[in-house]
Tab-separated table of C-alpha atoms in Angstrom:
chain	number	residue	atom	x	y	z
A	193	MET	CA	153.377	133.235	65.074
A	194	ASN	CA	153.981	130.978	61.496
A	195	ALA	CA	152.205	128.249	60.718
A	196	ASN	CA	154.212	125.195	62.323
A	197	GLN	CA	154.511	127.191	65.743
A	198	HIS	CA	150.124	128.076	65.443
A	199	ILE	CA	149.113	124.463	64.180
A	200	HIS	CA	151.806	123.185	66.755
A	201	ASN	CA	150.404	125.151	69.227
A	202	SER	CA	146.896	123.898	68.783
A	203	ALA	CA	147.955	119.899	69.022
A	204	SER	CA	149.137	120.901	72.363
A	205	CYS	CA	145.533	122.042	73.440
A	206	LEU	CA	144.277	119.651	71.999
A	207	VAL	CA	145.815	116.943	73.370
A	208	THR	CA	145.310	118.506	77.342
A	209	THR	CA	142.225	118.907	76.760
A	210	ARG	CA	141.744	115.495	75.861
A	211	ARG	CA	143.923	114.877	79.162
A	212	SER	CA	140.965	116.439	81.174
A	213	THR	CA	138.453	115.946	80.098
A	214	GLY	CA	139.945	112.114	79.290
A	215	ALA	CA	139.882	112.194	83.495
A	216	TRP	CA	136.497	112.795	84.608
A	217	PRO	CA	134.906	109.400	82.933
A	218	PHE	CA	137.954	107.816	84.233
A	219	VAL	CA	136.960	108.473	87.640
A	220	LEU	CA	134.090	108.402	87.852
A	221	GLY	CA	133.953	104.648	86.446
A	222	CYS	CA	136.369	103.649	89.210
A	223	VAL	CA	133.710	105.277	92.303
A	224	LEU	CA	131.674	103.237	91.025
A	225	LEU	CA	133.359	100.252	90.724
A	226	GLY	CA	134.218	101.044	94.745
A	227	THR	CA	130.646	101.444	95.482
A	228	ILE	CA	130.073	97.651	94.040
A	229	GLY	CA	130.336	95.723	97.525
A	230	ILE	CA	126.899	97.182	98.666
A	231	PHE	CA	124.938	95.621	96.150
A	232	VAL	CA	126.800	92.260	96.327
A	233	LYS	CA	125.873	92.747	100.016
A	234	ASN	CA	122.217	93.957	99.466
A	235	ALA	CA	121.461	91.371	97.531
A	236	HIS	CA	122.288	88.186	99.423
A	237	ALA	CA	122.800	85.769	96.358
A	238	ASP	CA	124.959	83.301	95.968
A	239	PRO	CA	128.659	84.131	94.197
A	240	LEU	CA	127.288	82.410	90.537
A	241	THR	CA	124.227	84.026	91.159
A	242	VAL	CA	125.833	87.414	91.340
A	243	THR	CA	128.085	86.070	88.365
A	244	TRP	CA	125.632	85.806	86.269
A	245	PHE	CA	123.781	88.226	86.682
A	246	ARG	CA	126.603	90.809	85.798
A	247	CYS	CA	127.353	88.865	82.564
A	248	ALA	CA	123.551	89.186	82.332
A	249	PHE	CA	122.578	93.421	82.204
A	250	GLY	CA	126.004	93.696	81.430
A	251	LEU	CA	125.619	91.859	78.066
A	252	ILE	CA	122.923	94.618	78.045
A	253	VAL	CA	124.393	97.727	78.517
A	254	LEU	CA	127.065	97.082	76.238
A	255	THR	CA	124.511	96.039	73.476
A	256	GLY	CA	123.155	99.197	72.927
A	257	TRP	CA	127.416	100.883	73.594
A	258	VAL	CA	128.526	99.036	70.892
A	259	THR	CA	124.901	99.183	68.682
A	260	LEU	CA	125.753	103.134	69.123
A	261	ARG	CA	129.508	103.708	67.950
A	262	GLY	CA	128.472	101.484	65.223
A	263	GLN	CA	130.211	98.646	66.442
A	264	THR	CA	128.622	95.689	66.352
A	265	ARG	CA	129.834	93.843	62.697
A	266	LEU	CA	132.972	93.763	65.117
A	267	LEU	CA	131.137	91.334	67.219
A	268	ARG	CA	132.254	88.892	64.354
A	269	LEU	CA	134.882	86.578	65.514
A	270	THR	CA	137.343	85.264	63.458
A	271	ARG	CA	139.786	82.865	63.349
A	272	THR	CA	142.747	84.894	64.412
A	273	THR	CA	140.841	86.236	66.937
A	274	GLY	CA	138.206	83.728	68.423
A	275	PRO	CA	140.332	81.797	70.825
A	276	TRP	CA	141.400	84.975	71.899
A	277	VAL	CA	138.490	86.140	72.456
A	278	LEU	CA	136.674	83.531	74.017
A	279	ALA	CA	140.071	82.486	76.461
A	280	ALA	CA	139.363	86.557	77.415
A	281	GLY	CA	136.086	86.525	77.859
A	282	SER	CA	136.223	82.732	79.871
A	283	LEU	CA	139.460	84.156	82.107
A	284	MET	CA	137.086	88.141	83.374
A	285	VAL	CA	134.365	85.111	83.849
A	286	LEU	CA	136.596	83.275	86.374
A	287	SER	CA	137.973	86.118	88.669
A	288	TRP	CA	134.793	87.603	88.623
A	289	GLY	CA	133.594	84.562	90.404
A	290	LEU	CA	136.636	84.504	92.415
A	291	PHE	CA	135.803	87.968	93.599
A	292	PHE	CA	132.531	87.967	94.552
A	293	SER	CA	132.839	84.313	96.212
A	294	ALA	CA	136.087	86.439	98.101
A	295	ILE	CA	133.900	89.633	99.331
A	296	GLU	CA	132.226	86.040	101.838
A	297	ARG	CA	135.104	85.658	102.794
A	298	MET	CA	136.619	89.261	104.574
A	299	SER	CA	136.562	92.653	103.429
A	300	VAL	CA	134.901	94.330	100.128
A	301	GLY	CA	138.527	97.097	100.759
A	302	VAL	CA	140.673	94.296	101.159
A	303	ALA	CA	139.017	91.869	98.382
A	304	ILE	CA	139.312	94.947	95.818
A	305	VAL	CA	143.134	96.287	97.242
A	306	LEU	CA	144.083	92.391	97.032
A	307	PHE	CA	142.471	92.437	92.858
A	308	HIS	CA	144.675	95.034	92.298
A	309	PHE	CA	147.797	93.115	93.103
A	310	GLN	CA	146.612	92.344	88.582
A	311	PRO	CA	149.826	95.377	87.692
A	312	MET	CA	152.644	93.554	88.706
A	313	TRP	CA	151.039	90.363	88.040
A	314	VAL	CA	151.118	91.128	83.936
A	315	LEU	CA	154.951	92.358	84.539
A	316	VAL	CA	155.491	89.124	85.270
A	317	LEU	CA	153.604	87.331	82.975
A	318	GLY	CA	154.509	90.280	80.174
A	319	ALA	CA	157.828	88.907	80.719
A	320	LEU	CA	157.795	85.037	80.536
A	321	PHE	CA	155.260	85.526	77.047
A	322	LEU	CA	155.778	88.593	75.211
A	323	LYS	CA	159.208	88.661	76.159
A	324	GLU	CA	159.004	92.651	77.887
A	325	SER	CA	161.844	93.739	79.744
A	326	ILE	CA	161.601	94.140	83.151
A	327	GLY	CA	164.655	95.826	84.649
A	328	ARG	CA	166.070	96.929	87.629
A	329	ARG	CA	163.405	99.407	88.417
A	330	ARG	CA	160.366	97.650	87.765
A	331	ILE	CA	162.150	94.055	89.793
A	332	GLY	CA	162.138	96.536	92.886
A	333	ALA	CA	158.515	97.799	91.968
A	334	VAL	CA	157.030	94.058	92.398
A	335	SER	CA	159.805	93.442	95.650
A	336	VAL	CA	158.072	96.787	97.412
A	337	ALA	CA	153.961	95.075	96.213
A	338	MET	CA	154.649	92.166	96.873
A	339	VAL	CA	155.926	93.287	101.485
A	340	GLY	CA	152.438	95.957	101.549
A	341	LEU	CA	150.965	92.532	98.947
A	342	VAL	CA	151.721	90.236	102.770
A	343	LEU	CA	150.729	93.473	105.345
A	344	ALA	CA	147.800	94.037	103.166
A	345	THR	CA	146.266	90.961	104.206
A	346	GLY	CA	146.470	91.396	107.311
A	347	ILE	CA	148.607	88.055	108.562
A	348	VAL	CA	151.915	89.959	109.823
A	349	GLU	CA	149.357	90.462	113.020
A	350	HIS	CA	147.436	87.803	112.079
A	351	PRO	CA	150.111	84.957	112.229
A	352	SER	CA	147.757	81.924	112.939
A	353	GLY	CA	144.811	82.725	111.913
A	354	GLY	CA	143.275	82.928	115.414
A	355	ASP	CA	141.086	86.550	115.692
A	356	VAL	CA	140.515	86.329	111.259
A	357	PRO	CA	136.852	85.034	110.419
A	358	GLN	CA	136.435	81.697	109.004
A	359	GLY	CA	138.032	81.166	105.265
A	360	TYR	CA	138.978	84.346	105.649
A	361	TRP	CA	142.857	83.490	104.217
A	362	LEU	CA	140.502	81.011	101.836
A	363	GLY	CA	139.398	84.143	100.161
A	364	VAL	CA	143.140	85.456	99.839
A	365	MET	CA	144.349	83.686	97.338
A	366	TYR	CA	140.430	83.795	95.236
A	367	CYS	CA	141.784	87.732	94.911
A	368	LEU	CA	145.665	86.350	94.511
A	369	VAL	CA	144.171	83.755	91.512
A	370	GLY	CA	142.274	86.444	90.383
A	371	ALA	CA	143.901	88.757	90.266
A	372	PHE	CA	146.358	86.618	87.678
A	373	CYS	CA	143.206	85.455	85.308
A	374	MET	CA	142.989	90.006	85.315
A	375	ALA	CA	146.110	90.110	84.733
A	376	CYS	CA	146.337	87.276	81.811
A	377	VAL	CA	142.870	89.345	80.316
A	378	THR	CA	144.800	91.937	80.225
A	379	ILE	CA	147.976	90.257	77.409
A	380	ILE	CA	144.731	88.732	75.825
A	381	ALA	CA	143.962	92.463	75.078
A	382	ARG	CA	147.348	93.549	74.204
A	383	HIS	CA	147.916	91.013	71.429
A	384	LEU	CA	144.051	91.960	70.107
A	385	ARG	CA	145.797	95.701	70.093
A	386	GLU	CA	143.421	96.042	67.142
A	387	LEU	CA	140.053	95.565	68.595
A	388	PRO	CA	137.915	97.800	71.155
A	389	ALA	CA	137.504	96.992	74.310
A	390	GLY	CA	133.946	97.441	75.154
A	391	ILE	CA	134.648	94.168	72.531
A	392	LEU	CA	136.341	91.741	74.771
A	393	ALA	CA	133.501	92.925	77.327
A	394	TRP	CA	130.248	92.982	75.779
A	395	TRP	CA	131.803	89.066	75.086
A	396	GLN	CA	133.395	88.725	78.405
A	397	CYS	CA	129.471	89.110	79.380
A	398	ALA	CA	127.606	86.686	76.584
A	399	ILE	CA	130.570	84.449	77.439
A	400	GLY	CA	129.098	84.173	81.711
A	401	THR	CA	125.525	84.630	80.426
A	402	LEU	CA	125.373	81.896	78.344
A	403	THR	CA	127.065	79.344	80.671
A	404	VAL	CA	126.817	80.303	84.284
A	405	TRP	CA	122.660	80.638	83.808
A	406	ILE	CA	122.664	76.884	84.742
A	407	TRP	CA	123.816	77.659	87.598
A	408	PRO	CA	120.248	80.138	89.339
A	409	MET	CA	118.572	77.446	87.299
A	410	GLN	CA	119.612	74.079	88.827
A	411	HIS	CA	119.867	75.806	92.558
A	412	GLY	CA	117.440	78.318	92.188
A	413	TRP	CA	116.724	82.791	91.173
A	414	PRO	CA	116.468	84.692	94.102
A	415	GLY	CA	113.309	86.011	94.935
A	416	LEU	CA	111.781	88.832	93.103
A	417	GLY	CA	112.386	92.157	95.074
A	418	VAL	CA	114.542	93.959	96.429
A	419	SER	CA	117.141	91.748	95.598
A	420	TRP	CA	116.655	91.638	91.576
A	421	LEU	CA	117.459	95.193	91.631
A	422	TRP	CA	120.552	95.481	93.508
A	423	LEU	CA	121.204	92.653	91.516
A	424	ALA	CA	120.508	94.570	88.237
A	425	GLY	CA	122.418	97.491	90.043
A	426	LEU	CA	125.319	95.471	89.396
A	427	GLY	CA	125.679	95.155	85.887
A	428	ILE	CA	123.819	98.150	84.929
A	429	ILE	CA	126.180	100.095	86.617
A	430	HIS	CA	129.084	98.844	87.613
A	431	THR	CA	129.688	96.504	84.343
A	432	GLY	CA	128.094	98.137	81.396
A	433	LEU	CA	128.129	101.933	82.535
A	434	ALA	CA	131.014	101.734	83.959
A	435	TYR	CA	132.762	99.973	81.902
A	436	THR	CA	131.973	102.751	78.883
A	437	LEU	CA	133.147	105.514	81.620
A	438	ILE	CA	136.164	103.614	82.008
A	439	TYR	CA	136.797	103.253	78.385
A	440	ILE	CA	135.598	106.734	77.239
A	441	GLY	CA	138.892	108.044	79.659
A	442	MET	CA	141.511	105.562	78.702
A	443	ALA	CA	140.753	106.735	75.174
A	444	ARG	CA	141.927	110.400	76.163
A	445	LEU	CA	144.499	109.114	78.660
A	446	ASN	CA	148.043	108.076	78.987
A	447	THR	CA	149.668	105.025	80.742
A	448	GLY	CA	150.983	107.097	83.524
A	449	ARG	CA	148.127	108.778	84.743
A	450	ILE	CA	145.911	105.092	84.245
A	451	ALA	CA	148.027	103.929	86.219
A	452	LEU	CA	147.595	106.961	89.151
A	453	PHE	CA	143.919	106.649	88.711
A	454	GLN	CA	143.084	103.431	88.564
A	455	PHE	CA	143.821	103.380	92.794
A	456	VAL	CA	140.610	105.171	93.532
A	457	TYR	CA	138.715	102.112	92.732
A	458	PRO	CA	140.366	100.560	95.839
A	459	ALA	CA	140.453	103.894	97.650
A	460	VAL	CA	136.348	104.418	97.181
A	461	GLY	CA	135.950	100.348	98.323
A	462	VAL	CA	137.690	101.178	101.611
A	463	PHE	CA	136.199	104.201	102.576
A	464	ILE	CA	132.984	102.042	101.284
A	465	ASP	CA	133.763	99.666	104.031
A	466	TRP	CA	134.651	101.994	106.991
A	467	ILE	CA	131.556	104.293	106.230
A	468	TYR	CA	128.811	101.691	104.981
A	469	PHE	CA	129.516	98.001	106.594
A	470	GLY	CA	132.048	99.906	110.162
A	471	GLN	CA	134.897	97.057	108.874
A	472	ARG	CA	138.204	99.611	109.616
A	473	LEU	CA	141.940	98.190	108.684
A	474	SER	CA	144.447	98.661	111.212
A	475	GLY	CA	147.923	101.111	110.436
A	476	LEU	CA	149.850	97.485	109.105
A	477	GLN	CA	146.926	97.237	106.729
A	478	LEU	CA	146.497	100.416	105.333
A	479	THR	CA	150.742	100.156	105.171
A	480	GLY	CA	150.804	98.298	103.005
A	481	ILE	CA	147.887	99.189	100.404
A	482	ALA	CA	149.925	102.835	100.099
A	483	LEU	CA	152.927	100.202	99.732
A	484	MET	CA	151.421	98.571	96.636
A	485	ALA	CA	150.096	102.015	95.099
A	486	ALA	CA	153.673	103.195	95.595
A	487	ALA	CA	155.170	100.071	94.038
A	488	ILE	CA	152.194	99.602	90.801
A	489	TRP	CA	152.196	103.725	90.094
A	490	PHE	CA	156.845	103.258	89.894
A	491	ALA	CA	155.912	100.725	88.104
A	492	GLU	CA	154.185	101.630	85.471
A	493	ARG	CA	155.729	105.308	85.822
A	494	ALA	CA	158.992	103.068	84.130
A	495	CYS	CA	156.844	101.698	81.808
A	496	ALA	CA	155.820	104.774	80.443
A	497	MET	CA	159.321	106.496	80.575
A	498	ALA	CA	160.313	104.324	77.886
A	499	ARG	CA	157.697	104.450	75.177
A	500	THR	CA	158.250	107.415	75.228
A	501	PRO	CA	158.835	108.728	72.051
A	502	PRO	CA	162.046	110.864	71.523
A	503	PRO	CA	161.989	115.097	71.078
A	504	GLY	CA	159.566	115.985	68.587
A	505	VAL	CA	157.376	112.916	67.998
A	506	GLU	CA	153.963	113.439	69.414
A	507	PRO	CA	153.518	110.752	71.584
A	508	ASN	CA	149.981	108.536	71.437
A	509	GLU	CA	147.477	109.175	74.266
A	510	VAL	CA	144.856	106.782	73.352
A	511	SER	CA	145.698	104.261	75.373
A	512	GLY	CA	143.253	100.968	73.761
A	513	THR	CA	140.174	100.727	72.721
């Protein structure tokens, strides 16, 4: 074996190792996010209060993470990045508020699934604002995902809405608008490619902490006790810890594997709905979830294939941290 072959084999082993070590943090982060409904339901607080606690405690953890990585200097905003970072942070806080409002009106599992329509919004927004070509295959994927979305909401089985909880369809609307907000954040993050994802998340939590505190100040804080522990868990576990794990994984995984592993989150959410809350989805809803998952995976795979470098050129495994 000559030196070039040895170097090539060593590089291949390194990429494989990065992939395997990146999968576990990413999957674990998604599993943690899938349990978010337990904390929200047991906190017994209104959606905006829950949002503030998630931002405040998440800010504490992410500040520690940024400090340990020596990235505090990157928190400084410039004239170029400042407006985009503030816009992304505001949109993410809005999406969190909409999500917590939605799960007051519907199953946590269904809310999580509907929020995972976000990749389809990204395709549409990418075509409109980034001038990215969608192509026939991805148009087909969007169409299939739309069919899956309709089935997942349960509207086919309850066309009149008489058998669903009050406010259910308002919750569906909150999910779709929230997913749209998250897609806008993704588009902005693509624009800010050189900014580590952890920095963007820090600003999201900072903006939420500084703006949403007005709500609990005016409407009252939860009573000290168990409720605060559940709310603290949302910030520490489901924001600080989960996001940190996901960012570690994203840095070591390619786009195709990220698209596949992200469905651990809704799968755990549906499982928690069944085991913890005793809520089961119908066969048509599960079919809709499967269609959405397949369509989004297919669309992401098509994107990854389009970005595959020519033979002899090693792909970049870093997916933006």
